[in-house]
Coordinates of C-alpha atoms and ligand atoms in Angstrom, one line a residue:
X18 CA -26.4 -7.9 -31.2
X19 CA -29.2 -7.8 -28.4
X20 CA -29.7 -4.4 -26.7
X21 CA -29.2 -5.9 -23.3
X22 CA -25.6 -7.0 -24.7
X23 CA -25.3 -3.2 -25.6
X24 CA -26.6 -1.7 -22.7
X25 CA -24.0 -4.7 -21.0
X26 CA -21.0 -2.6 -22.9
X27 CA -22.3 0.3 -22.7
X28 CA -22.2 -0.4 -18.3
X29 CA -19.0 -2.1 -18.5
X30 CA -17.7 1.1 -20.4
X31 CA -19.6 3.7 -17.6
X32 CA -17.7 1.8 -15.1
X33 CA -14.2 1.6 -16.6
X34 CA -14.6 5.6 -17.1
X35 CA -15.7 6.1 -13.7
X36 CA -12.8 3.9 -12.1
X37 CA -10.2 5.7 -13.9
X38 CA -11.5 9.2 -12.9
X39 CA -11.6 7.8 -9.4
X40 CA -7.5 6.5 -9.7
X41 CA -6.7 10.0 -11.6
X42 CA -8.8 11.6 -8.9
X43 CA -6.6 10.2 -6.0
X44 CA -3.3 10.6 -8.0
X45 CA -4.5 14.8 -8.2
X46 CA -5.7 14.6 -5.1
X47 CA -2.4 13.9 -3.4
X48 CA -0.6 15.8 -5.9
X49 CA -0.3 19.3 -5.5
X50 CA 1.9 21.8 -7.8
X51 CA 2.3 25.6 -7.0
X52 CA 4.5 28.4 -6.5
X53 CA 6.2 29.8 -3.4
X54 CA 8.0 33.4 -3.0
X55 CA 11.6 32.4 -1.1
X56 CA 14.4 34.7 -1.3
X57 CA 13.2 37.0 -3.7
X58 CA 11.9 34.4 -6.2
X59 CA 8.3 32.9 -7.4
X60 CA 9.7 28.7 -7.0
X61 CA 7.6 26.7 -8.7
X62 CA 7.0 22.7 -6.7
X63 CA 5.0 19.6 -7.0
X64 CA 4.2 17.9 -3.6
X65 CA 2.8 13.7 -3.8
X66 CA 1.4 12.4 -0.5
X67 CA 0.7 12.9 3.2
X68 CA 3.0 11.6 4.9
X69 CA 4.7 12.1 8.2
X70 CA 8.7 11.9 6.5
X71 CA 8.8 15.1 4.5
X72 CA 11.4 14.7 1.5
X73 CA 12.7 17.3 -0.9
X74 CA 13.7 16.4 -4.6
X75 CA 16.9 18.8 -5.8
X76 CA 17.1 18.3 -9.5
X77 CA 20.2 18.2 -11.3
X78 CA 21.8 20.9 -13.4
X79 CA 19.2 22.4 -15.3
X80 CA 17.1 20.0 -14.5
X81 CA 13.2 20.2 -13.1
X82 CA 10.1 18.4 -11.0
X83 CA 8.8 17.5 -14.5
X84 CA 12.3 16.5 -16.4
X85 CA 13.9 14.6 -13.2
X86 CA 11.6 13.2 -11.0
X87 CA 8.2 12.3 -11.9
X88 CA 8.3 8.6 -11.1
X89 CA 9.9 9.4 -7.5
X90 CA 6.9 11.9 -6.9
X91 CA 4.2 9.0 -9.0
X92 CA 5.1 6.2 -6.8
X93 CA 7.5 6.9 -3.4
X94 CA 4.5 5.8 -0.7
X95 CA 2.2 8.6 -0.2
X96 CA 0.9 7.1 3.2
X97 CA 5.0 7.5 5.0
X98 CA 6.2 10.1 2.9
X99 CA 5.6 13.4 1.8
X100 CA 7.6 14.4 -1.5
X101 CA 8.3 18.0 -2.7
X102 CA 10.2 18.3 -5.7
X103 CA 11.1 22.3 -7.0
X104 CA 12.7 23.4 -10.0
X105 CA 15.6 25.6 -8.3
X106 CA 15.9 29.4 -9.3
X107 CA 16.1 30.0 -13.1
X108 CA 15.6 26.4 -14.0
X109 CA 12.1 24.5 -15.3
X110 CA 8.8 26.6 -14.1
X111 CA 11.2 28.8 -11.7
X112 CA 11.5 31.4 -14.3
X113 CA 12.1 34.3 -14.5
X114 CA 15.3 34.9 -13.1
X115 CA 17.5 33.7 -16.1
X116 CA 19.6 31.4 -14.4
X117 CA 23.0 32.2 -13.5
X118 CA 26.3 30.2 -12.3
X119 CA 28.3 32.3 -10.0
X120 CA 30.4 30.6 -8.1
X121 CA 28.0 30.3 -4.7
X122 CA 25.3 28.7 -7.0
X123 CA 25.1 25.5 -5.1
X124 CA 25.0 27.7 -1.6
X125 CA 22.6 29.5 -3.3
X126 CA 20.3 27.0 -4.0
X127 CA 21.1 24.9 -0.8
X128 CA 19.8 28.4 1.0
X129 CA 16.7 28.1 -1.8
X130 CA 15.6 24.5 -1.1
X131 CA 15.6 24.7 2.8
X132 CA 13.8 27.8 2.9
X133 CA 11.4 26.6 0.4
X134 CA 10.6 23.5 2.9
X135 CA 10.9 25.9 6.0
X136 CA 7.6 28.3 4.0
X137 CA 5.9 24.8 3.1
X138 CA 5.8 24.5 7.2
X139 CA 8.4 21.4 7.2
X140 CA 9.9 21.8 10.5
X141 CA 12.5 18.9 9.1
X142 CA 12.9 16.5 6.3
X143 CA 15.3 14.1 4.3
X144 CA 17.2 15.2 1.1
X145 CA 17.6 13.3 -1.8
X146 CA 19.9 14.9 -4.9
X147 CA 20.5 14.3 -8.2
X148 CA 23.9 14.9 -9.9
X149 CA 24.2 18.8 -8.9
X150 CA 21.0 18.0 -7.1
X151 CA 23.2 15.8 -4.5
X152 CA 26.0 18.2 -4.1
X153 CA 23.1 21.3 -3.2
X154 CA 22.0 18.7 -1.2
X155 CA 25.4 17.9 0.8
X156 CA 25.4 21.6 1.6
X157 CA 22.3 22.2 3.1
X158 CA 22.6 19.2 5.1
X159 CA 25.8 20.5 6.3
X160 CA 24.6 23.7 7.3
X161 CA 21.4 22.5 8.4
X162 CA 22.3 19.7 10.9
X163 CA 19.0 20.2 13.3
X164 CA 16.8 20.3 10.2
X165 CA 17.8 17.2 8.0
X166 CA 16.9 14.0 9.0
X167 CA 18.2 12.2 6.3
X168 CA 20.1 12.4 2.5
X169 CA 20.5 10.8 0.0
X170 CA 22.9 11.7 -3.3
X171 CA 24.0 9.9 -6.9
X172 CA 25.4 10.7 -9.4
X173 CA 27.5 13.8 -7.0
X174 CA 30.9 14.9 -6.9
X175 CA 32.3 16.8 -4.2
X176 CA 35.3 18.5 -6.5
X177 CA 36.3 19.1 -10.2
X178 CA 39.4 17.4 -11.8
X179 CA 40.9 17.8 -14.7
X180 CA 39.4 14.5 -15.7
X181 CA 35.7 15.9 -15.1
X182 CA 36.6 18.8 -16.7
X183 CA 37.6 17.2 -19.9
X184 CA 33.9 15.2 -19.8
X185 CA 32.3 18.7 -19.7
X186 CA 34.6 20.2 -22.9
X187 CA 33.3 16.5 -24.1
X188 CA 29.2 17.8 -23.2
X189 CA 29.6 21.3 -24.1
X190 CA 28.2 21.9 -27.3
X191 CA 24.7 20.2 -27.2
X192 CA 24.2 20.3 -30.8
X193 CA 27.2 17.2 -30.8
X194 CA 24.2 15.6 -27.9
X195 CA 21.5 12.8 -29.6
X196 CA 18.1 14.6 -30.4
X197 CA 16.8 12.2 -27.9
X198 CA 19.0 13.3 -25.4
X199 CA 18.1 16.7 -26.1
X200 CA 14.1 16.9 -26.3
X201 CA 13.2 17.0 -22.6
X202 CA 15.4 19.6 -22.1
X203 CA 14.4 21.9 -25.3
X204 CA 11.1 21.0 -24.7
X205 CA 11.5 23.5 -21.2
X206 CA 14.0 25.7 -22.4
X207 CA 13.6 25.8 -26.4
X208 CA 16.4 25.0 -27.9
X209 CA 18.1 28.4 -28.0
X210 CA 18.2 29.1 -24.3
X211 CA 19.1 25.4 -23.5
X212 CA 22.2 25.9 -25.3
X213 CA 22.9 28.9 -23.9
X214 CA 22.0 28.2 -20.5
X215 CA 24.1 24.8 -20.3
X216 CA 27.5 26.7 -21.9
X217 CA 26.6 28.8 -19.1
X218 CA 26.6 25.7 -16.5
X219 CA 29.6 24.2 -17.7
X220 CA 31.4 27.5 -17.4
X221 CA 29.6 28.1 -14.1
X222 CA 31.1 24.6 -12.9
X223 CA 34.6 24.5 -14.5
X224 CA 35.4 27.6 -12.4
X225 CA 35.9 25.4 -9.2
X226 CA 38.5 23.5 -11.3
X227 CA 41.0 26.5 -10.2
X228 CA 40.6 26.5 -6.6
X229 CA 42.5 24.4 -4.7
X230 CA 41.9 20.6 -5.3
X231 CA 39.1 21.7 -7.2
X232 CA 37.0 22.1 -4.0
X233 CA 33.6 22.5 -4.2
X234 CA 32.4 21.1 -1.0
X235 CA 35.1 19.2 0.3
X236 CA 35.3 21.5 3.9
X237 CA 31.9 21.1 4.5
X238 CA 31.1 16.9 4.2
X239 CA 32.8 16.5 8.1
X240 CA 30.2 18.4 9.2
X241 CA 27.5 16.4 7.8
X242 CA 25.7 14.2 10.7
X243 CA 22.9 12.5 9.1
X244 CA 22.8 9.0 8.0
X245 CA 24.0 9.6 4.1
X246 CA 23.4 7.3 1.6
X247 CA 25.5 7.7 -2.0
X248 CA 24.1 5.9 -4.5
X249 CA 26.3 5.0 -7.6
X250 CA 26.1 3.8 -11.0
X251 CA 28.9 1.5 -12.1
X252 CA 28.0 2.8 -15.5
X253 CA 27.7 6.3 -15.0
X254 CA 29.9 7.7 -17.8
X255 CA 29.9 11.2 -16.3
X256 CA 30.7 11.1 -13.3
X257 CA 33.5 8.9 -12.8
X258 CA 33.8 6.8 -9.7
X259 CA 36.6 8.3 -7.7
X260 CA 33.7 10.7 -6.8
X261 CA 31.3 8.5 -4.7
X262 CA 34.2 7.0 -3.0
X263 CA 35.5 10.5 -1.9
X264 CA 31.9 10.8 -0.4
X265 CA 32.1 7.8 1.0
X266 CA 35.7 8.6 3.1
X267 CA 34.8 11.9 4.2
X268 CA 31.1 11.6 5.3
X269 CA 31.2 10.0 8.8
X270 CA 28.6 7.0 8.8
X271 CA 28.2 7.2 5.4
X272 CA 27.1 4.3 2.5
X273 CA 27.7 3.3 -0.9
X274 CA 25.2 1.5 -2.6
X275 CA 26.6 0.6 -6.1
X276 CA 23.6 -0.3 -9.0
X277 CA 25.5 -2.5 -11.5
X278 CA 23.8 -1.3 -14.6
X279 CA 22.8 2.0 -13.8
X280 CA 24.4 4.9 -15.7
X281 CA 23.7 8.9 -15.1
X282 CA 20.1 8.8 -14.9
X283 CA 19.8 5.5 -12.9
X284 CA 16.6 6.8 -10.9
X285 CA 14.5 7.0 -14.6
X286 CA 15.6 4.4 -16.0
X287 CA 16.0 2.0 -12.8
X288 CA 13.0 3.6 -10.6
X289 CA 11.9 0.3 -9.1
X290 CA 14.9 -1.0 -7.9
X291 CA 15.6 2.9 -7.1
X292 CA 12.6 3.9 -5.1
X293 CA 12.6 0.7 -2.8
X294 CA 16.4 1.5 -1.7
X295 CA 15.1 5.1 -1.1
X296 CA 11.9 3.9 0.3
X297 CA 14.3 1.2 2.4
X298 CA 17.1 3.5 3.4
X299 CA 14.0 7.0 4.5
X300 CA 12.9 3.9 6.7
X301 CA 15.7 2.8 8.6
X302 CA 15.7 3.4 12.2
X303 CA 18.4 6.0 12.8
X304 CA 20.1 3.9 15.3
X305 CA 20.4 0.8 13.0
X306 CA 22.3 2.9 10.4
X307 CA 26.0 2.3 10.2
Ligands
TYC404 N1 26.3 17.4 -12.9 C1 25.4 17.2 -14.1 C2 24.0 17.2 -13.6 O1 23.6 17.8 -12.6 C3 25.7 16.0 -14.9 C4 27.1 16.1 -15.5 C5 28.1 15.5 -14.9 C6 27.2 16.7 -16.7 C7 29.4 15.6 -15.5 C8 28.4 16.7 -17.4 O2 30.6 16.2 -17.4 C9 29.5 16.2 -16.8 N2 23.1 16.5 -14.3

Protein backbone atom coordinates (compact mmCIF):
# COMPACT_ATOMS: atom_id res chain seq x y z
CA UNK A 1 0.00 0.00 0.00
CA UNK A 2 1.56 3.59 -0.88
CA UNK A 3 1.78 6.07 2.03
CA UNK A 4 -0.14 8.60 0.04
CA UNK A 5 -3.09 5.92 -0.16
CA UNK A 6 -2.54 5.91 3.78
CA UNK A 7 -2.29 9.29 4.45
CA UNK A 8 -5.63 9.33 1.78
CA UNK A 9 -7.47 7.03 4.67
CA UNK A 10 -5.99 8.38 7.20
CA UNK A 11 -7.83 12.20 5.77
CA UNK A 12 -10.82 10.56 4.79
CA UNK A 13 -11.03 9.13 8.46
CA UNK A 14 -9.98 12.95 10.05
CA UNK A 15 -12.85 14.12 8.14
CA UNK A 16 -15.61 11.54 8.87
CA UNK A 17 -14.56 12.13 12.75
CA UNK A 18 -14.72 15.78 12.45
CA UNK A 19 -18.23 15.78 10.56
CA UNK A 20 -19.80 13.67 13.15
CA UNK A 21 -18.53 15.80 16.04
CA UNK A 22 -19.90 18.66 14.08
CA UNK A 23 -23.74 16.81 13.68
CA UNK A 24 -23.37 15.54 17.52
CA UNK A 25 -22.25 19.12 18.21
CA UNK A 26 -25.49 20.74 16.68
CA UNK A 27 -27.81 17.93 18.13
CA UNK A 28 -26.08 19.10 21.95
CA UNK A 29 -26.16 22.33 21.02
CA UNK A 30 -29.92 22.60 20.63
CA UNK A 31 -30.40 20.17 23.20
CA UNK A 32 -30.50 21.21 26.65
CA UNK A 33 -31.39 19.00 29.86
CA UNK A 34 -31.57 20.49 33.42
CA UNK A 35 -33.55 20.86 36.48
CA UNK A 36 -36.06 23.44 37.65
CA UNK A 37 -37.42 24.11 41.33
CA UNK A 38 -41.56 24.35 40.69
CA UNK A 39 -43.85 23.79 43.46
CA UNK A 40 -41.62 22.54 45.96
CA UNK A 41 -39.75 20.05 43.57
CA UNK A 42 -36.16 19.89 41.71
CA UNK A 43 -38.11 18.72 37.85
CA UNK A 44 -35.77 17.41 35.81
CA UNK A 45 -36.34 18.50 31.45
CA UNK A 46 -34.78 18.22 28.17
CA UNK A 47 -35.44 21.19 25.74
CA UNK A 48 -34.58 20.43 21.53
CA UNK A 49 -34.63 23.60 19.37
CA UNK A 50 -35.31 27.29 19.06
CA UNK A 51 -38.19 27.83 17.95
CA UNK A 52 -40.87 30.44 18.14
CA UNK A 53 -43.97 27.53 19.02
CA UNK A 54 -43.02 26.34 22.48
CA UNK A 55 -44.36 22.61 23.15
CA UNK A 56 -44.33 20.62 26.28
CA UNK A 57 -44.02 16.72 26.26
CA UNK A 58 -46.27 15.13 29.39
CA UNK A 59 -45.23 11.60 29.64
CA UNK A 60 -47.46 8.87 30.46
CA UNK A 61 -47.85 7.01 33.70
CA UNK A 62 -44.54 6.50 35.09
CA UNK A 63 -43.17 7.43 32.20
CA UNK A 64 -40.02 10.01 31.38
CA UNK A 65 -38.21 12.52 28.66
CA UNK A 66 -35.76 9.58 28.22
CA UNK A 67 -38.49 6.43 28.24
CA UNK A 68 -41.33 8.40 26.10
CA UNK A 69 -40.19 10.80 23.93
CA UNK A 70 -36.81 10.86 22.57
CA UNK A 71 -37.59 10.72 18.88
CA UNK A 72 -40.30 13.67 19.37
CA UNK A 73 -37.43 15.87 21.05
CA UNK A 74 -34.49 14.14 18.16
CA UNK A 75 -36.48 15.13 15.23
CA UNK A 76 -39.79 17.64 15.70
CA UNK A 77 -38.19 20.88 13.58
CA UNK A 78 -35.92 22.74 15.83
CA UNK A 79 -36.09 25.95 13.54
CA UNK A 80 -40.47 26.31 14.38
CA UNK A 81 -40.58 24.64 17.46
CA UNK A 82 -39.27 24.54 20.77
CA UNK A 83 -39.75 21.10 22.62
CA UNK A 84 -39.56 20.62 26.50
CA UNK A 85 -40.17 17.36 27.65
CA UNK A 86 -40.10 16.78 31.96
CA UNK A 87 -40.33 13.73 33.84
CA UNK A 88 -43.45 14.85 36.21
CA UNK A 89 -42.92 14.69 40.08
CA UNK A 90 -41.66 11.31 41.42
CA UNK A 91 -41.24 9.89 38.03
CA UNK A 92 -37.75 9.39 35.71
CA UNK A 93 -34.95 12.09 36.93
CA UNK A 94 -37.75 13.96 39.05
CA UNK A 95 -36.77 12.10 42.12
CA UNK A 96 -36.98 12.43 45.08
CA UNK A 97 -40.34 12.80 45.99
CA UNK A 98 -41.46 9.00 45.82
CA UNK A 99 -44.29 9.33 43.67
CA UNK A 100 -47.65 9.22 44.94
CA UNK A 101 -51.33 8.76 43.36
CA UNK A 102 -53.82 10.64 45.37
CA UNK A 103 -56.58 11.30 43.75
CA UNK A 104 -55.71 15.11 42.40
CA UNK A 105 -52.52 13.59 40.74
CA UNK A 106 -53.42 14.64 37.37
CA UNK A 107 -54.35 18.34 38.81
CA UNK A 108 -51.32 18.03 40.38
CA UNK A 109 -49.18 17.62 37.65
CA UNK A 110 -51.35 19.77 35.18
CA UNK A 111 -50.35 22.60 38.00
CA UNK A 112 -46.51 20.99 37.65
CA UNK A 113 -46.21 21.19 33.84
CA UNK A 114 -47.60 24.77 33.32
CA UNK A 115 -45.60 26.21 35.95
CA UNK A 116 -42.64 24.43 34.77
CA UNK A 117 -43.09 26.29 31.18
CA UNK A 118 -44.21 29.57 33.06
CA UNK A 119 -40.26 29.43 35.13
CA UNK A 120 -38.69 28.34 31.55
CA UNK A 121 -40.18 32.02 30.53
CA UNK A 122 -42.94 30.45 28.01
CA UNK A 123 -45.40 33.05 28.04
CA UNK A 124 -47.64 30.24 25.99
CA UNK A 125 -47.24 26.97 24.27
CA UNK A 126 -49.06 23.83 22.75
CA UNK A 127 -49.49 20.55 24.80
CA UNK A 128 -49.02 17.29 23.48
CA UNK A 129 -49.87 14.02 26.06
CA UNK A 130 -49.29 10.70 26.21
CA UNK A 131 -51.72 8.15 27.68
CA UNK A 132 -51.87 9.86 31.38
CA UNK A 133 -49.75 12.41 29.71
CA UNK A 134 -52.90 13.53 27.52
CA UNK A 135 -55.42 13.47 30.28
CA UNK A 136 -52.69 16.08 32.50
CA UNK A 137 -52.74 17.62 29.49
CA UNK A 138 -56.64 18.16 28.98
CA UNK A 139 -56.55 19.76 32.37
CA UNK A 140 -54.14 22.27 32.12
CA UNK A 141 -55.54 23.32 28.90
CA UNK A 142 -58.72 23.60 30.53
CA UNK A 143 -57.65 25.72 33.28
CA UNK A 144 -55.25 27.50 31.30
CA UNK A 145 -57.24 28.80 28.32
CA UNK A 146 -55.01 32.18 27.73
CA UNK A 147 -51.90 30.09 27.97
CA UNK A 148 -52.37 27.04 25.61
CA UNK A 149 -52.21 27.52 22.11
CA UNK A 150 -52.66 24.19 21.13
CA UNK A 151 -53.05 20.15 22.37
CA UNK A 152 -52.67 17.32 21.34
CA UNK A 153 -53.55 13.73 23.23
CA UNK A 154 -53.46 9.70 22.31
CA UNK A 155 -53.79 7.16 23.86
CA UNK A 156 -56.25 9.37 26.82
CA UNK A 157 -59.25 8.59 28.54
CA UNK A 158 -61.36 11.04 30.14
CA UNK A 159 -63.06 8.33 32.71
CA UNK A 160 -62.64 4.77 34.12
CA UNK A 161 -65.07 1.81 33.41
CA UNK A 162 -65.36 -1.18 34.62
CA UNK A 163 -63.97 -2.41 31.26
CA UNK A 164 -60.65 -0.31 31.90
CA UNK A 165 -60.53 -1.40 35.11
CA UNK A 166 -60.53 -4.98 34.32
CA UNK A 167 -57.36 -4.15 31.67
CA UNK A 168 -55.50 -2.66 34.70
CA UNK A 169 -56.30 -6.07 37.23
CA UNK A 170 -55.06 -7.54 33.52
CA UNK A 171 -51.41 -5.07 33.85
CA UNK A 172 -51.09 -5.16 37.54
CA UNK A 173 -48.57 -7.56 38.36
CA UNK A 174 -45.52 -6.71 36.09
CA UNK A 175 -43.74 -9.79 36.75
CA UNK A 176 -46.91 -11.51 34.27
CA UNK A 177 -45.39 -8.27 31.71
CA UNK A 178 -42.60 -9.56 28.79
CA UNK A 179 -38.97 -8.71 29.97
CA UNK A 180 -38.90 -6.55 27.01
CA UNK A 181 -41.71 -4.76 28.06
CA UNK A 182 -40.23 -4.33 31.26
CA UNK A 183 -36.45 -3.15 30.70
CA UNK A 184 -36.94 0.56 30.03
CA UNK A 185 -38.94 0.95 32.87
CA UNK A 186 -36.58 -1.14 35.45
CA UNK A 187 -33.79 0.29 33.89
CA UNK A 188 -35.23 3.98 35.72
CA UNK A 189 -36.75 2.52 38.55
CA UNK A 190 -34.93 -0.99 39.30
CA UNK A 191 -37.14 -3.44 39.28
CA UNK A 192 -38.25 -3.34 42.89
CA UNK A 193 -39.57 0.18 42.90
CA UNK A 194 -41.12 -0.21 39.40
CA UNK A 195 -43.32 -2.79 40.74
CA UNK A 196 -44.15 -0.99 43.55
CA UNK A 197 -44.64 2.24 42.10
CA UNK A 198 -46.99 0.95 39.16
CA UNK A 199 -49.36 -1.20 41.92
CA UNK A 200 -49.31 2.13 43.27
CA UNK A 201 -50.59 3.78 39.85
CA UNK A 202 -53.15 1.32 39.20
CA UNK A 203 -54.47 1.81 42.60
CA UNK A 204 -53.95 5.47 42.27
CA UNK A 205 -56.19 5.28 38.99
CA UNK A 206 -58.88 2.62 39.87
CA UNK A 207 -59.97 5.04 42.58
CA UNK A 208 -61.88 7.30 39.95
CA UNK A 209 -63.79 4.08 39.03
CA UNK A 210 -66.08 4.94 42.21
CA UNK A 211 -67.05 8.39 41.47
CA UNK A 212 -69.76 8.97 39.46
CA UNK A 213 -69.39 7.76 35.77
CA UNK A 214 -66.02 7.15 36.62
CA UNK A 215 -65.16 10.88 36.07
CA UNK A 216 -61.94 11.94 35.85
CA UNK A 217 -62.12 14.94 33.71
CA UNK A 218 -65.32 14.82 32.17
CA UNK A 219 -66.58 18.53 33.78
CA UNK A 220 -63.63 20.10 32.58
CA UNK A 221 -63.28 19.08 28.44
CA UNK A 222 -66.34 21.97 27.71
CA UNK A 223 -64.15 24.34 28.83
CA UNK A 224 -61.37 23.48 26.64
CA UNK A 225 -60.98 26.26 23.72
CA UNK A 226 -58.04 25.32 21.84
CA UNK A 227 -57.88 23.51 18.56
CA UNK A 228 -57.45 19.65 20.12
CA UNK A 229 -56.31 17.05 18.26
CA UNK A 230 -56.89 13.13 19.65
CA UNK A 231 -54.94 10.93 18.12
CA UNK A 232 -55.91 7.17 18.21
CA UNK A 233 -54.59 3.84 17.63
CA UNK A 234 -57.07 1.38 16.14
CA UNK A 235 -54.82 -1.17 17.85
CA UNK A 236 -54.38 0.23 21.06
CA UNK A 237 -55.22 -2.75 23.33
CA UNK A 238 -55.37 -0.56 26.44
CA UNK A 239 -57.19 1.87 25.96
CA UNK A 240 -60.23 0.95 24.28
CA UNK A 241 -61.89 3.19 21.70
CA UNK A 242 -65.06 4.45 23.37
CA UNK A 243 -62.42 6.76 24.93
CA UNK A 244 -61.19 8.99 21.98
CA UNK A 245 -64.60 9.17 20.74
CA UNK A 246 -65.88 10.56 24.18
CA UNK A 247 -63.09 13.26 23.59
CA UNK A 248 -64.12 13.71 20.42
CA UNK A 249 -68.06 14.61 21.53
CA UNK A 250 -67.30 16.69 24.31
CA UNK A 251 -64.29 18.83 23.15
CA UNK A 252 -65.83 21.67 21.04
CA UNK A 253 -63.74 21.87 17.64
CA UNK A 254 -62.15 18.87 18.39
CA UNK A 255 -60.42 15.93 15.91
CA UNK A 256 -59.79 12.39 15.63
CA UNK A 257 -57.14 11.25 13.71
CA UNK A 258 -57.21 7.36 13.74
CA UNK A 259 -53.52 5.52 12.85
CA UNK A 260 -54.55 2.07 11.54
CA UNK A 261 -51.71 0.12 12.88
CA UNK A 262 -50.72 1.95 15.76
CA UNK A 263 -51.14 0.32 19.18
CA UNK A 264 -50.35 2.09 22.82
CA UNK A 265 -47.11 3.40 21.98
CA UNK A 266 -47.86 4.54 18.43
CA UNK A 267 -45.50 7.76 18.67
CA UNK A 268 -42.19 5.09 19.16
CA UNK A 269 -43.03 2.86 17.09
CA UNK A 270 -44.86 5.10 14.31
CA UNK A 271 -42.62 8.48 14.87
CA UNK A 272 -42.56 9.41 11.20
CA UNK A 273 -45.97 9.28 10.32
CA UNK A 274 -46.46 10.65 14.07
CA UNK A 275 -44.30 13.73 14.06
CA UNK A 276 -45.41 15.04 10.62
CA UNK A 277 -49.34 14.99 11.86
CA UNK A 278 -47.86 16.84 15.03
CA UNK A 279 -45.63 18.88 12.99
CA UNK A 280 -48.89 19.40 10.42
CA UNK A 281 -51.58 19.93 12.99
CA UNK A 282 -48.71 22.73 15.60
CA UNK A 283 -48.83 24.41 12.08
CA UNK A 284 -52.24 24.94 11.16
CA UNK A 285 -53.53 28.37 11.15
CA UNK A 286 -55.95 28.63 14.04
CA UNK A 287 -58.66 29.90 11.88
CA UNK A 288 -58.39 26.90 9.35
CA UNK A 289 -58.98 24.43 12.18
CA UNK A 290 -62.41 22.85 12.33
N1 LIG B 1 -52.52 5.22 31.11
C1 LIG B 1 -51.32 4.40 31.00
C2 LIG B 1 -50.18 5.30 30.61
O1 LIG B 1 -50.17 6.45 30.93
C3 LIG B 1 -51.47 3.27 30.05
C4 LIG B 1 -52.45 2.25 30.47
C5 LIG B 1 -53.74 2.30 30.03
C6 LIG B 1 -52.06 1.24 31.29
C7 LIG B 1 -54.64 1.34 30.40
C8 LIG B 1 -52.93 0.28 31.68
O2 LIG B 1 -55.06 -0.65 31.62
C9 LIG B 1 -54.21 0.32 31.25
N2 LIG B 1 -49.16 4.80 29.92
Amino acid sequence: MSPLLCGGRLLKLRRTTAAMAAQMQSYCSSLTCGRQKVNGVQLYYEKAGTGKHAVLLIPGALGSTKTDFQPQLKSLNRDLFTVVGWDPRGYGQSRPPDRDFPLDFFERDARDGVDLMKTLGFATFSLLGWSDGGITALIAAAKNPHLINKTLVWGSNAFVSQKDLDIYASVRDVSKWSARMRAPMEEVYGAHVFAKTWQAWVDGVAQFARRPKGNICIDLLPLIRCPTLIVHGEKDPMVPSCHPHFLLKHIQGSRLHLMPEGKHNLHLRFPEEFNKVVEDFLQERQQDFI
